[in-house]
Amino acid sequence: MNIPENLRYSKEHEWVRIEGDEAYIGITDFAQSELGELVYIEIDTVGQTVERDEVFGTVEAVKTTSELFMPVTGEIIEFNPSLDEADGDNPGLINEDPYGDGWIIKVKIADMSHYDELMDAAAYAELIG
Amino acid sequence: MKNTPLTQIHIALGAKMADFAGYNMPIQYSSITEEHLAVRKKVGVFDVSHMGEFIVSGKEALEFVQKVTSNDASKLNVGDIQYTCLPNTDGGIVDDLLLYRMQDDKTTGFPVFMLVVNASNMEKDWNWIASYNTFDAEMKNISDQTGLLAVQGPEATAILQKLTDINLSDFKYYTFQTGSFAGIDNALISATGYTGSGGFEIYIPADKTVQLWNAVMEAGKDTGIQPCGLGARDTLRLEMGFCLYGNDIDATTSPLEAGLGWITKLKKPADFVGKDWMTAQKEAGLKRKLIGFTMQERRVPRHGYQIFDHQENEIGVVTSGTQSPSLDQPIGMGYVPVDMAQEGSIIFIQLGKKLMEAKICNLPFVKI
């Protein structure tokens, strides 16, 4: 299972990549593998500030539905247009490239301490066994 | 958790495994969509050895089977198969099953039936059926000694024909023959399945299951035969509108409500469990009905989601839902009041905090 060293991870299987005070957030390779083929990503929180651990969206796989939880409090400034049904509409990118082209949202982080409290790759690897 | 004879093969093939009805079963090997489309377009193979098989035999075997099942077993000739159910005594279903009319017993000449039941209900079914055995009939559970593969799809016949002298192209749907298959004596080849794409189900002694799997995979190699898991089995059956016990039918749903009136023969020449309440229900008229619907938007309905009308009154519940790989669209089934069950009617499915529009459609979702 691919767990890049340069990312931080939440117990809800989201990853966070930091760029200044902004962050890209997606789901981990483990999460996409457990969910199977993704068919639709719903994010209707763009422009809103969502608290840590609150729901910011939903992913639909063939077999199951899963909610997405904010790993850090912040304002959602972008939904990956390649996933958005109004644009690229290619949710399968999350299966193909969960840490790259399959990023889900871009966030302006409100409290950097939330990022510091996330798991590193080693801790996340231990979580998923 | 129990293994099927093929569990190690599934693991070696890299299948995602999960506990299903107490068995360690493959959910998917590659992807549900890929496996699904292989069955629709070519051929796929499923290990369904977890299914339960009971043999009922004896002088009054027919009378016994007639007593506990809703369809008319007296219509079956040797080699015929019937879809039927075990009604309970208070308006619901104990299980749905396939009933096979086997060769008469060679020594006694008495009739023999095989009942193929859901793995999840095996023990419950056994106890239920046994509790009605006041007949001169015997029951035997051969589930652990029986392996079962389903080979499904338009190419299934051509592939399987390489493995047997029995003429598979003359086979009528819902009939079976016994004979040698892939060098296995006494295989039972059944023109049945749960996918809607045609094909066969092959019953063999459990210790021959690996031999059969290998032979089928080899025979289908050039056609690109695809091992398929329970994930694709579910999407395939749902596209056809086939009921799944525990989802669409259960101890609280009547076969009449579920659109299974055709397996309830109220006029058959025998009394049977559930006949009273079924007759009463038919006379009084149904209150609710199992319908199919397609979502107008992209969210996927799931078992247990609530259904609402235009006035936001709760009117029913979703029993099954998935993203249809053939239609590339979310589909579902659920119960709604009969007066709201017309094709084309708009209903609303609750997804989280939102109500999303869905349209009632005819079943099956996919015509093959």
Coordinates of C-alpha atoms in Angstrom, one line a residue:
Chain A
M1 CA 0.0 0.0 0.0
N2 CA 1.4 3.4 -1.0
I3 CA 1.8 5.8 1.9
P4 CA 4.0 8.8 0.8
E5 CA 6.4 10.2 3.5
N6 CA 5.7 13.8 2.7
L7 CA 2.0 13.7 3.6
R8 CA 0.1 13.7 6.9
Y9 CA -2.9 11.4 7.6
S10 CA -6.1 11.4 9.5
K11 CA -7.8 8.4 11.1
E12 CA -10.6 8.8 8.6
H13 CA -8.1 7.9 5.8
E14 CA -7.6 11.4 4.4
W15 CA -4.2 12.8 3.5
V16 CA -3.1 16.4 3.7
R17 CA -0.3 18.0 1.6
I18 CA 0.7 21.5 2.8
E19 CA 1.7 24.4 0.6
G20 CA 2.2 27.5 2.7
D21 CA -1.1 28.1 4.6
E22 CA -3.0 26.1 2.0
A23 CA -3.5 22.4 1.9
Y24 CA -4.5 19.8 -0.7
I25 CA -6.7 17.0 0.8
G26 CA -7.6 13.6 -0.6
I27 CA -8.2 10.0 0.4
T28 CA -5.5 7.5 0.9
D29 CA -4.6 4.6 -1.3
F30 CA -5.9 2.3 1.4
A31 CA -9.2 4.2 1.4
Q32 CA -9.7 4.1 -2.4
S33 CA -8.8 0.4 -2.4
E34 CA -11.4 -0.4 0.3
L35 CA -14.1 1.6 -1.4
G36 CA -13.5 0.2 -4.9
E37 CA -14.4 2.1 -8.1
L38 CA -15.6 5.6 -7.3
V39 CA -18.5 6.8 -9.5
Y40 CA -19.4 10.2 -8.0
I41 CA -17.9 12.8 -5.7
E42 CA -20.2 15.3 -4.2
I43 CA -18.6 18.5 -2.6
D44 CA -21.1 21.2 -1.9
T45 CA -19.0 23.0 0.7
V46 CA -16.8 25.1 -1.5
G47 CA -16.5 28.6 0.0
Q48 CA -17.5 27.4 3.4
T49 CA -15.3 27.0 6.5
V50 CA -15.7 23.5 7.8
E51 CA -14.5 22.4 11.2
R52 CA -12.1 19.6 11.8
D53 CA -13.9 16.2 11.9
E54 CA -17.0 17.6 10.2
V55 CA -18.3 16.3 6.9
F56 CA -17.2 18.2 3.8
G57 CA -18.5 15.8 1.1
T58 CA -19.5 12.4 0.0
V59 CA -18.0 9.8 -2.2
E60 CA -20.1 7.1 -4.0
A61 CA -18.5 3.8 -5.0
V62 CA -20.4 1.1 -6.8
K63 CA -20.8 -0.9 -3.6
T64 CA -20.9 1.8 -0.9
T65 CA -21.3 5.4 0.1
S66 CA -18.8 7.1 2.3
E67 CA -18.6 10.6 3.9
L68 CA -15.5 12.7 3.8
F69 CA -14.3 14.3 7.1
M70 CA -12.2 17.4 7.4
P71 CA -8.7 16.6 8.8
V72 CA -8.1 20.2 9.6
T73 CA -10.4 23.2 10.1
G74 CA -10.3 25.5 7.1
E75 CA -12.1 27.2 4.3
I76 CA -12.6 25.1 1.2
I77 CA -11.4 27.1 -1.7
E78 CA -11.5 24.6 -4.5
F79 CA -13.0 21.3 -5.5
N80 CA -10.7 19.4 -7.9
P81 CA -12.3 20.3 -11.3
S82 CA -11.2 16.9 -12.8
L83 CA -13.5 15.2 -10.3
D84 CA -16.4 17.7 -10.5
E85 CA -19.4 16.4 -12.5
A86 CA -19.8 20.0 -13.9
D87 CA -16.2 19.8 -15.3
G88 CA -13.9 16.8 -15.8
D89 CA -16.3 14.4 -14.1
N90 CA -13.7 11.7 -13.6
P91 CA -13.9 10.3 -10.1
G92 CA -11.9 7.3 -11.2
L93 CA -8.8 9.6 -10.9
I94 CA -9.0 8.9 -7.1
N95 CA -8.6 5.2 -7.8
E96 CA -5.8 5.7 -10.3
D97 CA -3.8 8.4 -8.5
P98 CA -5.1 9.1 -5.0
Y99 CA -2.2 11.3 -3.9
G100 CA -1.8 13.2 -7.2
D101 CA -4.4 14.0 -9.8
G102 CA -7.0 12.5 -7.5
W103 CA -6.8 15.2 -4.9
I104 CA -10.3 16.2 -3.8
I105 CA -10.2 19.7 -2.2
K106 CA -7.9 22.7 -1.6
V107 CA -8.3 24.3 1.8
K108 CA -7.1 27.5 3.5
I109 CA -6.0 26.1 6.9
A110 CA -7.4 28.0 9.9
D111 CA -5.3 26.5 12.5
M112 CA -1.9 25.0 11.7
S113 CA -1.8 23.0 14.9
H114 CA -4.4 20.7 13.4
Y115 CA -2.0 19.8 10.7
D116 CA 0.8 19.2 13.3
E117 CA -1.6 16.8 15.1
L118 CA -2.1 14.5 12.1
M119 CA -0.3 11.2 11.8
D120 CA 2.9 10.9 9.8
A121 CA 3.3 8.1 7.3
A122 CA 4.7 5.6 9.9
A123 CA 1.9 6.2 12.3
Y124 CA -0.7 5.8 9.5
A125 CA 1.0 2.6 8.2
E126 CA 0.6 1.2 11.7
L127 CA -3.1 2.3 11.8
I128 CA -4.0 0.4 8.7
G129 CA -1.8 -2.6 9.7
Chain B
M1 CA -15.5 -18.3 9.4
K2 CA -15.8 -21.2 7.0
N3 CA -13.9 -21.6 3.8
T4 CA -15.2 -22.9 0.5
P5 CA -13.0 -25.4 -1.4
L6 CA -11.8 -22.4 -3.4
T7 CA -11.0 -19.9 -0.7
Q8 CA -7.2 -20.4 -1.1
I9 CA -7.5 -19.9 -4.9
H10 CA -9.4 -16.7 -4.5
I11 CA -6.8 -15.4 -2.1
A12 CA -4.0 -16.4 -4.5
L13 CA -5.8 -14.5 -7.3
G14 CA -5.7 -11.4 -5.1
A15 CA -9.4 -11.2 -4.4
K16 CA -10.7 -8.8 -1.8
M17 CA -12.2 -11.3 0.7
A18 CA -14.9 -10.7 3.3
D19 CA -17.2 -12.7 5.6
F20 CA -20.5 -13.4 3.9
A21 CA -23.0 -15.6 5.8
G22 CA -20.1 -17.0 7.8
Y23 CA -18.0 -17.9 4.7
N24 CA -14.7 -16.3 3.6
M25 CA -15.9 -15.2 0.2
P26 CA -14.4 -13.1 -2.7
I27 CA -16.1 -9.7 -3.0
Q28 CA -14.1 -8.7 -6.1
Y29 CA -10.9 -9.7 -8.0
S30 CA -10.3 -6.7 -10.3
S31 CA -13.2 -4.3 -10.2
I32 CA -17.0 -4.8 -9.8
T33 CA -17.6 -3.0 -13.1
E34 CA -15.1 -5.0 -15.0
E35 CA -16.4 -8.3 -13.6
H36 CA -20.0 -7.2 -14.2
L37 CA -19.4 -6.3 -17.8
A38 CA -17.5 -9.5 -18.5
V39 CA -20.6 -11.4 -17.6
R40 CA -22.9 -9.2 -19.7
K41 CA -20.6 -9.3 -22.7
K42 CA -18.6 -12.5 -22.5
V43 CA -18.4 -14.9 -19.5
G44 CA -17.6 -14.9 -15.8
V45 CA -17.3 -17.6 -13.1
F46 CA -18.5 -17.3 -9.6
D47 CA -17.8 -19.6 -6.6
V48 CA -21.1 -20.0 -4.9
S49 CA -20.2 -23.1 -2.9
H50 CA -21.5 -21.4 0.2
M51 CA -25.1 -22.0 -0.9
G52 CA -27.0 -24.6 1.1
E53 CA -28.3 -27.8 -0.4
F54 CA -30.9 -30.0 1.2
I55 CA -32.1 -33.3 -0.1
V56 CA -35.7 -34.3 0.7
S57 CA -36.7 -37.8 -0.2
G58 CA -39.2 -40.5 0.7
K59 CA -42.7 -41.7 -0.1
E60 CA -44.3 -38.4 0.9
A61 CA -41.4 -36.1 -0.3
L62 CA -43.7 -34.3 -2.7
E63 CA -46.4 -33.7 -0.1
F64 CA -43.8 -32.4 2.3
V65 CA -42.3 -30.0 -0.2
Q66 CA -45.8 -28.9 -1.2
K67 CA -46.6 -28.1 2.4
V68 CA -43.6 -25.8 3.0
T69 CA -43.2 -24.1 -0.4
S70 CA -45.5 -21.6 -2.2
N71 CA -45.0 -22.7 -5.8
D72 CA -46.6 -25.9 -7.2
A73 CA -44.0 -28.6 -6.9
S74 CA -46.4 -31.2 -8.5
K75 CA -45.8 -29.5 -11.8
L76 CA -42.1 -30.6 -11.9
N77 CA -40.9 -33.5 -13.9
V78 CA -37.6 -35.1 -13.3
G79 CA -35.0 -32.6 -14.5
D80 CA -37.1 -29.5 -13.9
I81 CA -36.2 -26.7 -11.5
Q82 CA -38.6 -24.2 -9.9
Y83 CA -38.0 -20.9 -8.2
T84 CA -40.1 -20.9 -5.0
C85 CA -40.2 -19.7 -1.4
L86 CA -40.8 -20.8 2.1
P87 CA -43.6 -18.5 3.4
N88 CA -43.8 -18.0 7.2
T89 CA -47.0 -18.0 9.2
D90 CA -47.4 -14.2 9.6
G91 CA -47.1 -12.5 6.3
G92 CA -43.4 -12.9 5.3
I93 CA -40.8 -15.2 3.8
V94 CA -38.4 -17.5 5.6
D95 CA -36.2 -17.8 2.4
D96 CA -36.4 -18.0 -1.3
L97 CA -34.9 -21.1 -3.0
L98 CA -34.5 -23.3 -6.1
L99 CA -36.3 -26.6 -6.0
Y100 CA -34.9 -29.4 -8.2
R101 CA -36.9 -32.6 -9.0
M102 CA -34.2 -35.2 -9.0
Q103 CA -34.3 -38.8 -10.3
D104 CA -36.5 -41.0 -8.2
D105 CA -34.7 -43.1 -5.6
K106 CA -33.3 -46.2 -7.4
T107 CA -34.2 -48.7 -4.7
T108 CA -37.5 -47.3 -3.4
G109 CA -38.8 -45.5 -6.4
F110 CA -39.8 -42.6 -4.2
P111 CA -39.4 -39.0 -5.3
V112 CA -36.3 -37.0 -4.5
F113 CA -35.9 -33.2 -4.3
M114 CA -33.0 -30.9 -3.9
L115 CA -33.6 -27.5 -2.2
V116 CA -31.0 -24.8 -2.8
V117 CA -31.2 -22.2 -0.1
N118 CA -29.3 -19.0 0.9
A119 CA -26.2 -19.6 3.0
S120 CA -27.2 -16.9 5.4
N121 CA -30.5 -18.8 6.1
M122 CA -29.3 -22.4 6.0
E123 CA -29.8 -23.3 9.7
K124 CA -33.0 -21.3 10.0
D125 CA -34.4 -23.0 6.9
W126 CA -33.4 -26.4 8.0
N127 CA -35.1 -26.0 11.4
W128 CA -38.2 -24.4 9.8
I129 CA -38.7 -27.1 7.2
A130 CA -37.9 -29.9 9.7
S131 CA -40.6 -28.5 12.0
Y132 CA -43.2 -29.3 9.4
N133 CA -42.0 -32.9 8.7
T134 CA -45.0 -34.9 9.8
F135 CA -44.6 -36.7 6.5
D136 CA -43.0 -40.0 5.5
A137 CA -40.0 -38.1 4.2
E138 CA -36.3 -37.7 5.1
M139 CA -34.1 -34.6 5.0
K140 CA -30.4 -34.5 4.5
N141 CA -28.1 -31.5 4.5
I142 CA -25.4 -32.0 1.8
S143 CA -24.1 -28.4 1.8
D144 CA -20.7 -29.2 3.2
Q145 CA -20.2 -32.0 0.6
T146 CA -21.3 -29.9 -2.3
G147 CA -19.3 -27.4 -4.4
L148 CA -21.1 -25.0 -6.8
L149 CA -19.8 -22.8 -9.6
A150 CA -21.9 -20.4 -11.6
V151 CA -20.6 -19.8 -15.2
Q152 CA -22.6 -16.9 -16.6
G153 CA -22.6 -14.9 -19.8
P154 CA -23.3 -15.2 -23.5
E155 CA -20.1 -17.3 -24.1
A156 CA -20.8 -19.7 -21.2
T157 CA -22.3 -22.4 -23.3
A158 CA -19.5 -22.5 -25.9
I159 CA -16.8 -22.7 -23.2
L160 CA -18.6 -25.3 -21.1
Q161 CA -19.4 -27.5 -24.1
K162 CA -15.7 -28.3 -24.3
L163 CA -15.9 -30.0 -20.9
T164 CA -18.9 -32.3 -21.5
D165 CA -20.7 -34.6 -24.0
I166 CA -24.1 -33.4 -22.7
N167 CA -25.5 -31.1 -25.4
L168 CA -25.6 -27.7 -23.7
S169 CA -27.2 -25.7 -26.5
D170 CA -30.5 -27.7 -26.3
F171 CA -30.8 -27.0 -22.6
K172 CA -34.1 -25.3 -21.5
Y173 CA -33.9 -22.6 -18.9
Y174 CA -34.7 -23.9 -15.4
T175 CA -33.9 -27.6 -16.3
F176 CA -30.9 -29.7 -15.3
Q177 CA -29.0 -32.9 -16.3
T178 CA -26.6 -35.0 -14.5
G179 CA -23.5 -36.6 -16.1
S180 CA -19.8 -36.4 -16.5
F181 CA -18.4 -32.9 -16.6
A182 CA -14.7 -32.0 -16.8
G183 CA -14.0 -35.6 -15.9
I184 CA -16.1 -35.4 -12.8
D185 CA -18.8 -38.0 -12.5
N186 CA -22.3 -37.2 -11.3
A187 CA -22.0 -33.5 -11.9
L188 CA -25.3 -31.7 -12.0
I189 CA -25.5 -29.1 -14.7
S190 CA -28.3 -26.6 -14.2
A191 CA -29.4 -23.9 -16.7
T192 CA -29.9 -21.3 -14.0
G193 CA -28.2 -18.3 -12.6
Y194 CA -28.6 -15.0 -10.8
T195 CA -27.3 -12.6 -13.5
G196 CA -29.8 -12.5 -16.3
S197 CA -27.0 -13.2 -18.8
G198 CA -27.6 -16.9 -19.2
G199 CA -25.2 -19.7 -18.5
F200 CA -25.1 -22.6 -16.1
E201 CA -24.6 -23.5 -12.5
I202 CA -22.6 -26.7 -11.9
Y203 CA -22.9 -28.8 -8.7
I204 CA -20.1 -31.2 -7.9
P205 CA -18.8 -33.1 -4.9
A206 CA -16.9 -30.5 -2.7
D207 CA -13.6 -32.3 -3.2
K208 CA -13.8 -31.8 -7.0
T209 CA -14.4 -28.1 -6.9
V210 CA -10.8 -27.1 -7.5
Q211 CA -10.7 -29.5 -10.4
L212 CA -13.8 -28.0 -11.9
W213 CA -12.6 -24.4 -11.3
N214 CA -9.3 -25.2 -13.1
A215 CA -11.0 -26.9 -16.0
V216 CA -13.5 -24.0 -16.5
M217 CA -10.7 -21.4 -16.3
E218 CA -8.6 -23.3 -18.8
A219 CA -11.6 -23.8 -21.2
G220 CA -12.4 -20.1 -21.0
K221 CA -8.8 -18.8 -21.2
D222 CA -9.0 -17.7 -24.8
T223 CA -12.3 -16.1 -24.3
G224 CA -11.0 -14.1 -21.4
I225 CA -13.1 -15.7 -18.7
Q226 CA -13.3 -13.5 -15.6
P227 CA -13.5 -14.7 -12.0
C228 CA -16.3 -12.7 -10.4
G229 CA -17.0 -11.9 -6.8
L230 CA -20.1 -11.3 -4.8
G231 CA -19.9 -7.5 -5.6
A232 CA -20.7 -8.2 -9.3
R233 CA -23.2 -10.9 -8.4
D234 CA -25.1 -8.2 -6.6
T235 CA -25.0 -5.6 -9.3
L236 CA -25.9 -8.2 -12.0
R237 CA -28.9 -9.5 -10.1
L238 CA -30.1 -6.0 -9.2
E239 CA -30.1 -4.8 -12.8
M240 CA -32.5 -7.7 -13.5
G241 CA -34.7 -6.8 -10.6
F242 CA -34.1 -10.1 -8.9
C243 CA -34.8 -10.1 -5.2
L244 CA -32.1 -10.7 -2.6
Y245 CA -33.2 -12.2 0.7
G246 CA -32.3 -9.9 3.6
N247 CA -32.6 -6.9 1.3
D248 CA -35.7 -6.9 -0.9
I249 CA -37.5 -9.8 0.8
D250 CA -37.5 -10.9 4.4
A251 CA -39.7 -12.2 7.3
T252 CA -41.9 -9.0 7.0
T253 CA -42.4 -8.9 3.2
S254 CA -45.0 -10.9 1.4
P255 CA -44.1 -12.5 -1.9
L256 CA -47.2 -10.8 -3.4
E257 CA -45.8 -7.4 -2.4
A258 CA -42.4 -8.3 -3.8
G259 CA -43.8 -9.1 -7.3
L260 CA -43.4 -12.8 -6.7
G261 CA -47.1 -13.6 -7.1
W262 CA -46.1 -15.9 -9.9
I263 CA -44.4 -18.3 -7.4
T264 CA -47.4 -18.3 -5.0
K265 CA -49.9 -20.9 -6.3
L266 CA -52.9 -20.4 -4.1
K267 CA -54.9 -22.9 -6.1
K268 CA -52.3 -25.7 -6.0
P269 CA -53.8 -29.1 -5.0
A270 CA -52.3 -29.0 -1.5
D271 CA -52.6 -26.8 1.6
F272 CA -49.4 -25.0 2.4
V273 CA -47.8 -22.8 5.1
G274 CA -48.8 -19.2 4.6
K275 CA -51.8 -19.9 2.3
D276 CA -54.3 -18.4 4.7
W277 CA -52.6 -15.0 5.0
M278 CA -51.7 -14.9 1.4
T279 CA -55.3 -15.5 0.4
A280 CA -56.5 -12.9 2.8
Q281 CA -53.9 -10.4 1.5
K282 CA -54.9 -11.0 -2.1
E283 CA -58.6 -10.6 -1.3
A284 CA -58.0 -7.4 0.7
G285 CA -55.7 -5.9 -1.9
L286 CA -52.0 -5.1 -1.5
K287 CA -51.0 -2.0 0.4
R288 CA -47.4 -1.7 -0.8
K289 CA -45.4 -3.0 -3.7
L290 CA -41.7 -3.5 -4.6
I291 CA -40.7 -1.1 -7.4
G292 CA -37.6 -0.2 -9.3
F293 CA -36.4 3.4 -9.7
T294 CA -33.6 5.3 -11.3
M295 CA -32.1 8.4 -9.7
Q296 CA -32.4 11.7 -11.5
E297 CA -29.1 12.7 -10.0
R298 CA -25.8 11.0 -9.3
R299 CA -26.0 9.9 -5.7
V300 CA -26.5 6.2 -5.2
P301 CA -29.4 4.8 -3.1
R302 CA -28.7 2.2 -0.5
H303 CA -30.6 -0.4 1.5
G304 CA -32.5 1.3 4.4
Y305 CA -32.7 4.8 2.9
Q306 CA -36.1 6.3 3.3
I307 CA -38.5 7.2 0.5
F308 CA -40.7 10.3 0.5
D309 CA -43.5 11.8 -1.6
H310 CA -43.8 15.3 -3.0
Q311 CA -45.3 16.5 0.3
E312 CA -42.2 15.1 2.2
N313 CA -44.3 12.3 3.8
E314 CA -42.3 9.2 4.4
I315 CA -43.8 6.5 2.2
G316 CA -41.4 3.6 2.1
V317 CA -37.9 2.3 2.2
V318 CA -35.1 1.5 -0.2
T319 CA -34.3 -2.3 -0.2
S320 CA -31.4 -2.4 -2.7
G321 CA -29.4 0.2 -4.6
T322 CA -26.2 0.4 -6.6
Q323 CA -24.5 2.1 -9.5
S324 CA -25.6 0.1 -12.5
P325 CA -22.5 -0.8 -14.5
S326 CA -24.5 -1.4 -17.7
L327 CA -26.5 1.9 -17.5
D328 CA -23.8 3.9 -15.7
Q329 CA -26.5 5.3 -13.5
P330 CA -27.7 4.8 -10.0
I331 CA -30.6 2.3 -9.6
G332 CA -32.6 1.0 -6.7
M333 CA -35.6 -1.0 -5.5
G334 CA -37.9 -0.3 -2.6
Y335 CA -41.4 -0.6 -1.3
V336 CA -44.0 2.2 -1.8
P337 CA -47.8 2.3 -1.4
V338 CA -49.5 0.6 -4.3
D339 CA -51.3 3.9 -5.4
M340 CA -47.9 5.5 -5.8
A341 CA -46.2 2.7 -7.6
Q342 CA -47.0 3.6 -11.2
E343 CA -44.2 3.7 -13.7
G344 CA -43.0 7.3 -14.3
S345 CA -44.0 8.5 -10.8
I346 CA -41.5 10.7 -9.0
I347 CA -40.5 9.8 -5.5
F348 CA -37.7 11.2 -3.3
I349 CA -34.9 9.3 -1.7
Q350 CA -33.3 10.7 1.5
L351 CA -29.6 10.9 1.2
G352 CA -28.1 12.4 4.3
K353 CA -30.0 15.6 4.9
K354 CA -31.2 15.9 1.3
L355 CA -34.2 14.5 -0.6
M356 CA -33.2 13.6 -4.2
E357 CA -35.6 12.9 -7.0
A358 CA -36.0 9.4 -8.4
K359 CA -38.4 8.0 -11.1
I360 CA -40.2 4.7 -10.8
C361 CA -39.4 2.4 -13.7
N362 CA -40.3 -1.0 -15.0
L363 CA -38.2 -4.1 -14.1
P364 CA -35.8 -5.3 -15.2
F365 CA -33.6 -2.2 -15.4
V366 CA -31.6 -3.8 -18.2
K367 CA -33.1 -5.8 -21.0
I368 CA -30.9 -8.5 -22.4

